[in-house]
């Protein structure tokens, strides 16, 4: 038994890398194709799991339904994807009438759980975008539903599939820097991408679980996977320093704002026709303002976050997220008994970075060696295409690159949920107190 009451065998049996086998290819649909539907037809549903699949995977997938609570958005999405299938505003109706075999969940984070459980209960396998859940009650509900129904959940952690992240996994697995003892991980969101979270539904904890969950789930999943370990305990701090009520002035959204000429965060949504079609033209159905003011009083998530995480294999991590930086990217280091792996990722900065990712292995009493990283093409550091091919074409990848399942989805979210609890309570929070696995 570990001190948290979770056996090592539990960890191993359902390790962070626990993968989903058999989600695809599965039972054959019409003409041997899998019956596929999407719930939540916003930018991610269309751009990652809609249009590219209509264009490139028609031989293995049959689109049978698209669903969104906003009738205008789902109508636009169908056109934008080029899909030829019915649209719905009720998930129950889509599941009952369109009878998908596989449902992709790309709704607002807080609603993933409801959609996932409904699908599982009808015998439908599920792919879900991160974060799988936003709190521990939702997490328990999904884990229980998966066990009860015997259906499968795959969580689309695209970051794992970026060549640079795979390279890190391979170096750590090789033992080159010895046993890992600690991790330093600082993530920087800039005044463009970082600010965008505070314009959208993400600024509300009840919708996104805060960036501890919405954003950090990516980072926590990577670390769980890299270390092949589970988080055990989290101590965290967070505060709102720049956005929301900390701003100098505010309005509802950017378009009619009287402060637009003074505001560095002014953003003109009308510049991109696809944003107008997807959001502005659909406002009359649900009142959602995609260009919301970053200084709105209702922002209830921190913009500055620090945590220390302790893992099941004695590793500790110092982690931070800052959301209004002049740079976008991260600094990451693994400290081991034989040396250190150092990574600096430059996604955007006001100077020309020599390369997107700098990676070095530095040996104790030895030398520094530059790590060459295979060139990445496409979205999210090259991960998106590999992930789609893995899921829909079943391409051959090593065991550690298989599609993560609900266990990984849970563990990454629970790290953020524990951080949020620790921040709120000023006390460390234990993962084992949150759900029964
Ligand atoms: N893996 C990644 O890198 C990545 C990138 C972007 C977004 N995402 C995830 O994708 C999801 C969607 O994000 P987005 O940027 O497309 O947001 P979005 O706001 O563009 O779209 C969300 C859509 O869900 C709809 N919706 C909300 N509740 C619903 C419900 N109960 N039933 C049906 N539809 C509902 C909304 O009307 C909207 O059209 C989020 O969970 C987000 O975390 C992941």
PDB file of N, CA and C in Angstrom, residues 345-428:
ATOM      1  N   UNK A 345      10.805  26.020 -25.241  1.00  0.00           N
ATOM      2  CA  UNK A 345       9.936  26.022 -26.406  1.00  0.00           C
ATOM      3  C   UNK A 345       9.514  27.446 -26.726  1.00  0.00           C
ATOM      4  N   UNK A 346       9.741  27.875 -27.948  1.00  0.00           N
ATOM      5  CA  UNK A 346       9.382  29.231 -28.371  1.00  0.00           C
ATOM      6  C   UNK A 346       8.218  29.160 -29.334  1.00  0.00           C
ATOM      7  N   UNK A 347       7.019  29.472 -28.841  1.00  0.00           N
ATOM      8  CA  UNK A 347       5.879  29.449 -29.773  1.00  0.00           C
ATOM      9  C   UNK A 347       5.661  30.805 -30.424  1.00  0.00           C
ATOM     10  N   UNK A 348       5.858  31.856 -29.637  1.00  0.00           N
ATOM     11  CA  UNK A 348       5.706  33.223 -30.191  1.00  0.00           C
ATOM     12  C   UNK A 348       6.461  34.166 -29.275  1.00  0.00           C
ATOM     13  N   UNK A 349       7.199  35.096 -29.857  1.00  0.00           N
ATOM     14  CA  UNK A 349       7.950  36.077 -29.078  1.00  0.00           C
ATOM     15  C   UNK A 349       8.314  37.233 -29.993  1.00  0.00           C
ATOM     16  N   UNK A 350       8.549  38.416 -29.372  1.00  0.00           N
ATOM     17  CA  UNK A 350       8.812  39.579 -30.234  1.00  0.00           C
ATOM     18  C   UNK A 350      10.249  39.650 -30.742  1.00  0.00           C
ATOM     19  N   UNK A 351      10.839  38.525 -31.057  1.00  0.00           N
ATOM     20  CA  UNK A 351      12.143  38.488 -31.717  1.00  0.00           C
ATOM     21  C   UNK A 351      12.213  37.160 -32.467  1.00  0.00           C
ATOM     22  N   UNK A 352      13.052  37.052 -33.465  1.00  0.00           N
ATOM     23  CA  UNK A 352      13.085  35.796 -34.223  1.00  0.00           C
ATOM     24  C   UNK A 352      13.816  34.701 -33.433  1.00  0.00           C
ATOM     25  N   UNK A 353      13.095  33.690 -33.001  1.00  0.00           N
ATOM     26  CA  UNK A 353      13.747  32.591 -32.274  1.00  0.00           C
ATOM     27  C   UNK A 353      14.464  31.717 -33.294  1.00  0.00           C
ATOM     28  N   UNK A 354      15.668  31.261 -32.972  1.00  0.00           N
ATOM     29  CA  UNK A 354      16.437  30.463 -33.937  1.00  0.00           C
ATOM     30  C   UNK A 354      15.706  29.181 -34.333  1.00  0.00           C
ATOM     31  N   UNK A 355      15.036  28.554 -33.384  1.00  0.00           N
ATOM     32  CA  UNK A 355      14.249  27.353 -33.697  1.00  0.00           C
ATOM     33  C   UNK A 355      13.118  27.260 -32.686  1.00  0.00           C
ATOM     34  N   UNK A 356      12.077  26.496 -33.030  1.00  0.00           N
ATOM     35  CA  UNK A 356      10.912  26.480 -32.137  1.00  0.00           C
ATOM     36  C   UNK A 356      11.228  25.822 -30.794  1.00  0.00           C
ATOM     37  N   UNK A 357      12.000  24.756 -30.837  1.00  0.00           N
ATOM     38  CA  UNK A 357      12.295  24.050 -29.587  1.00  0.00           C
ATOM     39  C   UNK A 357      13.795  23.806 -29.461  1.00  0.00           C
ATOM     40  N   UNK A 358      14.348  24.214 -28.322  1.00  0.00           N
ATOM     41  CA  UNK A 358      15.751  23.887 -28.030  1.00  0.00           C
ATOM     42  C   UNK A 358      15.757  22.824 -26.956  1.00  0.00           C
ATOM     43  N   UNK A 359      16.469  21.737 -27.193  1.00  0.00           N
ATOM     44  CA  UNK A 359      16.480  20.641 -26.219  1.00  0.00           C
ATOM     45  C   UNK A 359      17.907  20.157 -26.038  1.00  0.00           C
ATOM     46  N   UNK A 360      18.320  20.017 -24.792  1.00  0.00           N
ATOM     47  CA  UNK A 360      19.682  19.552 -24.505  1.00  0.00           C
ATOM     48  C   UNK A 360      19.672  18.515 -23.400  1.00  0.00           C
ATOM     49  N   UNK A 361      20.518  17.509 -23.545  1.00  0.00           N
ATOM     50  CA  UNK A 361      20.803  16.592 -22.436  1.00  0.00           C
ATOM     51  C   UNK A 361      22.129  17.036 -21.848  1.00  0.00           C
ATOM     52  N   UNK A 362      22.152  17.246 -20.534  1.00  0.00           N
ATOM     53  CA  UNK A 362      23.397  17.654 -19.866  1.00  0.00           C
ATOM     54  C   UNK A 362      23.731  16.581 -18.836  1.00  0.00           C
ATOM     55  N   UNK A 363      24.875  15.950 -19.003  1.00  0.00           N
ATOM     56  CA  UNK A 363      25.235  14.837 -18.115  1.00  0.00           C
ATOM     57  C   UNK A 363      25.984  15.352 -16.886  1.00  0.00           C
ATOM     58  N   UNK A 364      25.697  14.775 -15.723  1.00  0.00           N
ATOM     59  CA  UNK A 364      26.494  15.095 -14.529  1.00  0.00           C
ATOM     60  C   UNK A 364      27.958  14.752 -14.815  1.00  0.00           C
ATOM     61  N   UNK A 365      28.872  15.629 -14.472  1.00  0.00           N
ATOM     62  CA  UNK A 365      30.317  15.454 -14.694  1.00  0.00           C
ATOM     63  C   UNK A 365      30.603  15.232 -16.181  1.00  0.00           C
ATOM     64  N   UNK A 366      29.676  15.656 -17.050  1.00  0.00           N
ATOM     65  CA  UNK A 366      29.874  15.345 -18.476  1.00  0.00           C
ATOM     66  C   UNK A 366      29.574  16.538 -19.360  1.00  0.00           C
ATOM     67  N   UNK A 367      28.990  16.269 -20.499  1.00  0.00           N
ATOM     68  CA  UNK A 367      28.848  17.298 -21.518  1.00  0.00           C
ATOM     69  C   UNK A 367      27.400  17.638 -21.791  1.00  0.00           C
ATOM     70  N   UNK A 368      27.206  18.716 -22.517  1.00  0.00           N
ATOM     71  CA  UNK A 368      25.864  19.089 -22.986  1.00  0.00           C
ATOM     72  C   UNK A 368      25.727  18.656 -24.442  1.00  0.00           C
ATOM     73  N   UNK A 369      24.640  17.925 -24.729  1.00  0.00           N
ATOM     74  CA  UNK A 369      24.412  17.468 -26.109  1.00  0.00           C
ATOM     75  C   UNK A 369      23.087  18.012 -26.597  1.00  0.00           C
ATOM     76  N   UNK A 370      23.119  18.583 -27.791  1.00  0.00           N
ATOM     77  CA  UNK A 370      21.870  19.106 -28.389  1.00  0.00           C
ATOM     78  C   UNK A 370      21.038  17.929 -28.898  1.00  0.00           C
ATOM     79  N   UNK A 371      19.743  17.999 -28.659  1.00  0.00           N
ATOM     80  CA  UNK A 371      18.843  16.945 -29.145  1.00  0.00           C
ATOM     81  C   UNK A 371      18.187  17.431 -30.436  1.00  0.00           C
ATOM     82  N   UNK A 372      18.301  16.656 -31.484  1.00  0.00           N
ATOM     83  CA  UNK A 372      17.638  17.020 -32.743  1.00  0.00           C
ATOM     84  C   UNK A 372      16.196  16.538 -32.679  1.00  0.00           C
ATOM     85  N   UNK A 373      15.285  17.415 -33.083  1.00  0.00           N
ATOM     86  CA  UNK A 373      13.861  17.062 -33.004  1.00  0.00           C
ATOM     87  C   UNK A 373      13.300  16.944 -34.415  1.00  0.00           C
ATOM     88  N   UNK A 374      12.602  15.838 -34.698  1.00  0.00           N
ATOM     89  CA  UNK A 374      12.012  15.701 -36.034  1.00  0.00           C
ATOM     90  C   UNK A 374      11.107  16.886 -36.341  1.00  0.00           C
ATOM     91  N   UNK A 375      11.107  17.326 -37.581  1.00  0.00           N
ATOM     92  CA  UNK A 375      10.331  18.510 -37.967  1.00  0.00           C
ATOM     93  C   UNK A 375       8.827  18.244 -37.835  1.00  0.00           C
ATOM     94  N   UNK A 376       8.150  19.233 -37.232  1.00  0.00           N
ATOM     95  CA  UNK A 376       6.704  19.079 -37.018  1.00  0.00           C
ATOM     96  C   UNK A 376       5.941  19.892 -38.042  1.00  0.00           C
ATOM     97  N   UNK A 377       4.888  19.304 -38.575  1.00  0.00           N
ATOM     98  CA  UNK A 377       4.021  20.058 -39.482  1.00  0.00           C
ATOM     99  C   UNK A 377       2.593  19.947 -39.012  1.00  0.00           C
ATOM    100  N   UNK A 378       1.811  21.000 -39.226  1.00  0.00           N
ATOM    101  CA  UNK A 378       0.397  20.951 -38.846  1.00  0.00           C
ATOM    102  C   UNK A 378       0.157  21.482 -37.449  1.00  0.00           C
ATOM    103  N   UNK A 379      -1.124  21.376 -37.003  1.00  0.00           N
ATOM    104  CA  UNK A 379      -1.557  22.001 -35.763  1.00  0.00           C
ATOM    105  C   UNK A 379      -0.940  21.408 -34.514  1.00  0.00           C
ATOM    106  N   UNK A 380      -0.881  22.241 -33.448  1.00  0.00           N
ATOM    107  CA  UNK A 380      -0.390  21.840 -32.132  1.00  0.00           C
ATOM    108  C   UNK A 380       0.922  21.068 -32.200  1.00  0.00           C
ATOM    109  N   UNK A 381       1.896  21.703 -32.808  1.00  0.00           N
ATOM    110  CA  UNK A 381       3.238  21.124 -32.854  1.00  0.00           C
ATOM    111  C   UNK A 381       3.324  19.824 -33.629  1.00  0.00           C
ATOM    112  N   UNK A 382       2.415  19.627 -34.563  1.00  0.00           N
ATOM    113  CA  UNK A 382       2.484  18.420 -35.394  1.00  0.00           C
ATOM    114  C   UNK A 382       1.743  17.235 -34.811  1.00  0.00           C
ATOM    115  N   UNK A 383       1.060  17.440 -33.673  1.00  0.00           N
ATOM    116  CA  UNK A 383       0.389  16.317 -33.016  1.00  0.00           C
ATOM    117  C   UNK A 383      -0.956  15.956 -33.617  1.00  0.00           C
ATOM    118  N   UNK A 384      -1.630  16.946 -34.195  1.00  0.00           N
ATOM    119  CA  UNK A 384      -3.018  16.729 -34.592  1.00  0.00           C
ATOM    120  C   UNK A 384      -3.178  15.668 -35.682  1.00  0.00           C
ATOM    121  N   UNK A 385      -2.302  15.707 -36.698  1.00  0.00           N
ATOM    122  CA  UNK A 385      -2.426  14.745 -37.801  1.00  0.00           C
ATOM    123  C   UNK A 385      -2.130  13.330 -37.338  1.00  0.00           C
ATOM    124  N   UNK A 386      -1.105  13.194 -36.517  1.00  0.00           N
ATOM    125  CA  UNK A 386      -0.723  11.860 -36.030  1.00  0.00           C
ATOM    126  C   UNK A 386      -1.875  11.280 -35.217  1.00  0.00           C
ATOM    127  N   UNK A 387      -2.485  12.120 -34.386  1.00  0.00           N
ATOM    128  CA  UNK A 387      -3.577  11.650 -33.532  1.00  0.00           C
ATOM    129  C   UNK A 387      -4.756  11.173 -34.378  1.00  0.00           C
ATOM    130  N   UNK A 388      -5.107  11.947 -35.393  1.00  0.00           N
ATOM    131  CA  UNK A 388      -6.236  11.529 -36.255  1.00  0.00           C
ATOM    132  C   UNK A 388      -5.913  10.216 -36.958  1.00  0.00           C
ATOM    133  N   UNK A 389      -4.678  10.096 -37.443  1.00  0.00           N
ATOM    134  CA  UNK A 389      -4.307   8.853 -38.135  1.00  0.00           C
ATOM    135  C   UNK A 389      -4.287   7.671 -37.173  1.00  0.00           C
ATOM    136  N   UNK A 390      -3.869   7.921 -35.953  1.00  0.00           N
ATOM    137  CA  UNK A 390      -3.843   6.841 -34.959  1.00  0.00           C
ATOM    138  C   UNK A 390      -5.270   6.353 -34.690  1.00  0.00           C
ATOM    139  N   UNK A 391      -6.177   7.304 -34.510  1.00  0.00           N
ATOM    140  CA  UNK A 391      -7.542   6.924 -34.159  1.00  0.00           C
ATOM    141  C   UNK A 391      -8.279   6.319 -35.350  1.00  0.00           C
ATOM    142  N   UNK A 392      -8.181   6.958 -36.489  1.00  0.00           N
ATOM    143  CA  UNK A 392      -9.056   6.562 -37.589  1.00  0.00           C
ATOM    144  C   UNK A 392      -8.394   5.638 -38.603  1.00  0.00           C
ATOM    145  N   UNK A 393      -7.063   5.596 -38.597  1.00  0.00           N
ATOM    146  CA  UNK A 393      -6.387   4.691 -39.538  1.00  0.00           C
ATOM    147  C   UNK A 393      -5.632   3.592 -38.811  1.00  0.00           C
ATOM    148  N   UNK A 394      -5.688   3.669 -37.468  1.00  0.00           N
ATOM    149  CA  UNK A 394      -5.033   2.639 -36.676  1.00  0.00           C
ATOM    150  C   UNK A 394      -3.571   2.465 -37.083  1.00  0.00           C
ATOM    151  N   UNK A 395      -2.869   3.586 -37.324  1.00  0.00           N
ATOM    152  CA  UNK A 395      -1.467   3.490 -37.764  1.00  0.00           C
ATOM    153  C   UNK A 395      -0.638   2.847 -36.656  1.00  0.00           C
ATOM    154  N   UNK A 396       0.437   2.249 -37.066  1.00  0.00           N
ATOM    155  CA  UNK A 396       1.250   1.507 -36.107  1.00  0.00           C
ATOM    156  C   UNK A 396       2.173   2.456 -35.350  1.00  0.00           C
ATOM    157  N   UNK A 397       2.035   2.464 -34.033  1.00  0.00           N
ATOM    158  CA  UNK A 397       2.897   3.284 -33.180  1.00  0.00           C
ATOM    159  C   UNK A 397       3.304   2.423 -31.988  1.00  0.00           C
ATOM    160  N   UNK A 398       4.419   2.753 -31.346  1.00  0.00           N
ATOM    161  CA  UNK A 398       4.800   1.974 -30.162  1.00  0.00           C
ATOM    162  C   UNK A 398       3.716   2.044 -29.088  1.00  0.00           C
ATOM    163  N   UNK A 399       3.723   1.062 -28.204  1.00  0.00           N
ATOM    164  CA  UNK A 399       2.716   0.949 -27.148  1.00  0.00           C
ATOM    165  C   UNK A 399       2.515   2.278 -26.384  1.00  0.00           C
ATOM    166  N   UNK A 400       3.627   2.967 -26.088  1.00  0.00           N
ATOM    167  CA  UNK A 400       3.513   4.188 -25.277  1.00  0.00           C
ATOM    168  C   UNK A 400       2.869   5.351 -26.045  1.00  0.00           C
ATOM    169  N   UNK A 401       2.621   5.161 -27.346  1.00  0.00           N
ATOM    170  CA  UNK A 401       1.969   6.222 -28.123  1.00  0.00           C
ATOM    171  C   UNK A 401       0.496   5.924 -28.388  1.00  0.00           C
ATOM    172  N   UNK A 402      -0.032   4.889 -27.754  1.00  0.00           N
ATOM    173  CA  UNK A 402      -1.432   4.555 -28.017  1.00  0.00           C
ATOM    174  C   UNK A 402      -2.372   5.589 -27.414  1.00  0.00           C
ATOM    175  N   UNK A 403      -3.611   5.552 -27.905  1.00  0.00           N
ATOM    176  CA  UNK A 403      -4.579   6.572 -27.486  1.00  0.00           C
ATOM    177  C   UNK A 403      -4.871   6.469 -25.982  1.00  0.00           C
ATOM    178  N   UNK A 404      -4.731   7.585 -25.241  1.00  0.00           N
ATOM    179  CA  UNK A 404      -5.028   7.542 -23.807  1.00  0.00           C
ATOM    180  C   UNK A 404      -6.522   7.341 -23.547  1.00  0.00           C
ATOM    181  N   UNK A 405      -6.816   6.685 -22.447  1.00  0.00           N
ATOM    182  CA  UNK A 405      -8.212   6.419 -22.083  1.00  0.00           C
ATOM    183  C   UNK A 405      -8.683   7.272 -20.923  1.00  0.00           C
ATOM    184  N   UNK A 406      -9.786   6.823 -20.296  1.00  0.00           N
ATOM    185  CA  UNK A 406     -10.412   7.621 -19.244  1.00  0.00           C
ATOM    186  C   UNK A 406      -9.496   7.754 -18.019  1.00  0.00           C
ATOM    187  N   UNK A 407      -8.638   6.759 -17.776  1.00  0.00           N
ATOM    188  CA  UNK A 407      -7.751   6.828 -16.612  1.00  0.00           C
ATOM    189  C   UNK A 407      -6.809   8.026 -16.742  1.00  0.00           C
ATOM    190  N   UNK A 408      -6.245   8.171 -17.941  1.00  0.00           N
ATOM    191  CA  UNK A 408      -5.358   9.316 -18.179  1.00  0.00           C
ATOM    192  C   UNK A 408      -6.157  10.617 -18.151  1.00  0.00           C
ATOM    193  N   UNK A 409      -7.375  10.572 -18.742  1.00  0.00           N
ATOM    194  CA  UNK A 409      -8.241  11.763 -18.719  1.00  0.00           C
ATOM    195  C   UNK A 409      -8.527  12.188 -17.295  1.00  0.00           C
ATOM    196  N   UNK A 410      -8.793  11.196 -16.436  1.00  0.00           N
ATOM    197  CA  UNK A 410      -9.109  11.495 -15.041  1.00  0.00           C
ATOM    198  C   UNK A 410      -7.884  12.047 -14.316  1.00  0.00           C
ATOM    199  N   UNK A 411      -6.766  11.368 -14.436  1.00  0.00           N
ATOM    200  CA  UNK A 411      -5.582  11.752 -13.664  1.00  0.00           C
ATOM    201  C   UNK A 411      -5.099  13.163 -13.988  1.00  0.00           C
ATOM    202  N   UNK A 412      -5.192  13.529 -15.274  1.00  0.00           N
ATOM    203  CA  UNK A 412      -4.731  14.882 -15.629  1.00  0.00           C
ATOM    204  C   UNK A 412      -5.691  15.928 -15.074  1.00  0.00           C
ATOM    205  N   UNK A 413      -7.008  15.659 -15.182  1.00  0.00           N
ATOM    206  CA  UNK A 413      -7.973  16.633 -14.640  1.00  0.00           C
ATOM    207  C   UNK A 413      -7.873  16.702 -13.122  1.00  0.00           C
ATOM    208  N   UNK A 414      -7.691  15.546 -12.490  1.00  0.00           N
ATOM    209  CA  UNK A 414      -7.667  15.531 -11.023  1.00  0.00           C
ATOM    210  C   UNK A 414      -6.481  16.321 -10.479  1.00  0.00           C
ATOM    211  N   UNK A 415      -5.388  16.356 -11.218  1.00  0.00           N
ATOM    212  CA  UNK A 415      -4.254  17.173 -10.769  1.00  0.00           C
ATOM    213  C   UNK A 415      -4.683  18.635 -10.699  1.00  0.00           C
ATOM    214  N   UNK A 416      -5.383  19.092 -11.732  1.00  0.00           N
ATOM    215  CA  UNK A 416      -5.861  20.480 -11.756  1.00  0.00           C
ATOM    216  C   UNK A 416      -6.955  20.739 -10.737  1.00  0.00           C
ATOM    217  N   UNK A 417      -7.825  19.746 -10.567  1.00  0.00           N
ATOM    218  CA  UNK A 417      -8.918  19.894  -9.588  1.00  0.00           C
ATOM    219  C   UNK A 417      -8.317  19.986  -8.177  1.00  0.00           C
ATOM    220  N   UNK A 418      -7.305  19.154  -7.921  1.00  0.00           N
ATOM    221  CA  UNK A 418      -6.636  19.206  -6.613  1.00  0.00           C
ATOM    222  C   UNK A 418      -5.926  20.560  -6.440  1.00  0.00           C
ATOM    223  N   UNK A 419      -5.323  21.066  -7.506  1.00  0.00           N
ATOM    224  CA  UNK A 419      -4.656  22.376  -7.422  1.00  0.00           C
ATOM    225  C   UNK A 419      -5.675  23.460  -7.080  1.00  0.00           C
ATOM    226  N   UNK A 420      -6.820  23.385  -7.744  1.00  0.00           N
ATOM    227  CA  UNK A 420      -7.881  24.380  -7.482  1.00  0.00           C
ATOM    228  C   UNK A 420      -8.342  24.294  -6.032  1.00  0.00           C
ATOM    229  N   UNK A 421      -8.504  23.073  -5.540  1.00  0.00           N
ATOM    230  CA  UNK A 421      -8.935  22.884  -4.143  1.00  0.00           C
ATOM    231  C   UNK A 421      -7.882  23.415  -3.182  1.00  0.00           C
ATOM    232  N   UNK A 422      -6.639  23.141  -3.482  1.00  0.00           N
ATOM    233  CA  UNK A 422      -5.563  23.602  -2.613  1.00  0.00           C
ATOM    234  C   UNK A 422      -5.515  25.134  -2.598  1.00  0.00           C
ATOM    235  N   UNK A 423      -5.645  25.725  -3.784  1.00  0.00           N
ATOM    236  CA  UNK A 423      -5.646  27.190  -3.888  1.00  0.00           C
ATOM    237  C   UNK A 423      -6.789  27.777  -3.056  1.00  0.00           C
ATOM    238  N   UNK A 424      -7.971  27.152  -3.145  1.00  0.00           N
ATOM    239  CA  UNK A 424      -9.142  27.679  -2.439  1.00  0.00           C
ATOM    240  C   UNK A 424      -9.026  27.507  -0.926  1.00  0.00           C
ATOM    241  N   UNK A 425      -8.390  26.404  -0.515  1.00  0.00           N
ATOM    242  CA  UNK A 425      -8.423  26.062   0.914  1.00  0.00           C
ATOM    243  C   UNK A 425      -7.131  26.407   1.637  1.00  0.00           C
ATOM    244  N   UNK A 426      -6.098  26.796   0.867  1.00  0.00           N
ATOM    245  CA  UNK A 426      -4.794  27.084   1.469  1.00  0.00           C
ATOM    246  C   UNK A 426      -4.182  25.859   2.131  1.00  0.00           C
ATOM    247  N   UNK A 427      -4.536  24.668   1.619  1.00  0.00           N
ATOM    248  CA  UNK A 427      -3.974  23.429   2.165  1.00  0.00           C
ATOM    249  C   UNK A 427      -3.656  22.492   1.014  1.00  0.00           C
ATOM    250  N   UNK A 428      -2.720  21.566   1.203  1.00  0.00           N
ATOM    251  CA  UNK A 428      -2.463  20.586   0.139  1.00  0.00           C
ATOM    252  C   UNK A 428      -3.700  19.730  -0.097  1.00  0.00           C
TER     253      UNK A 428
END
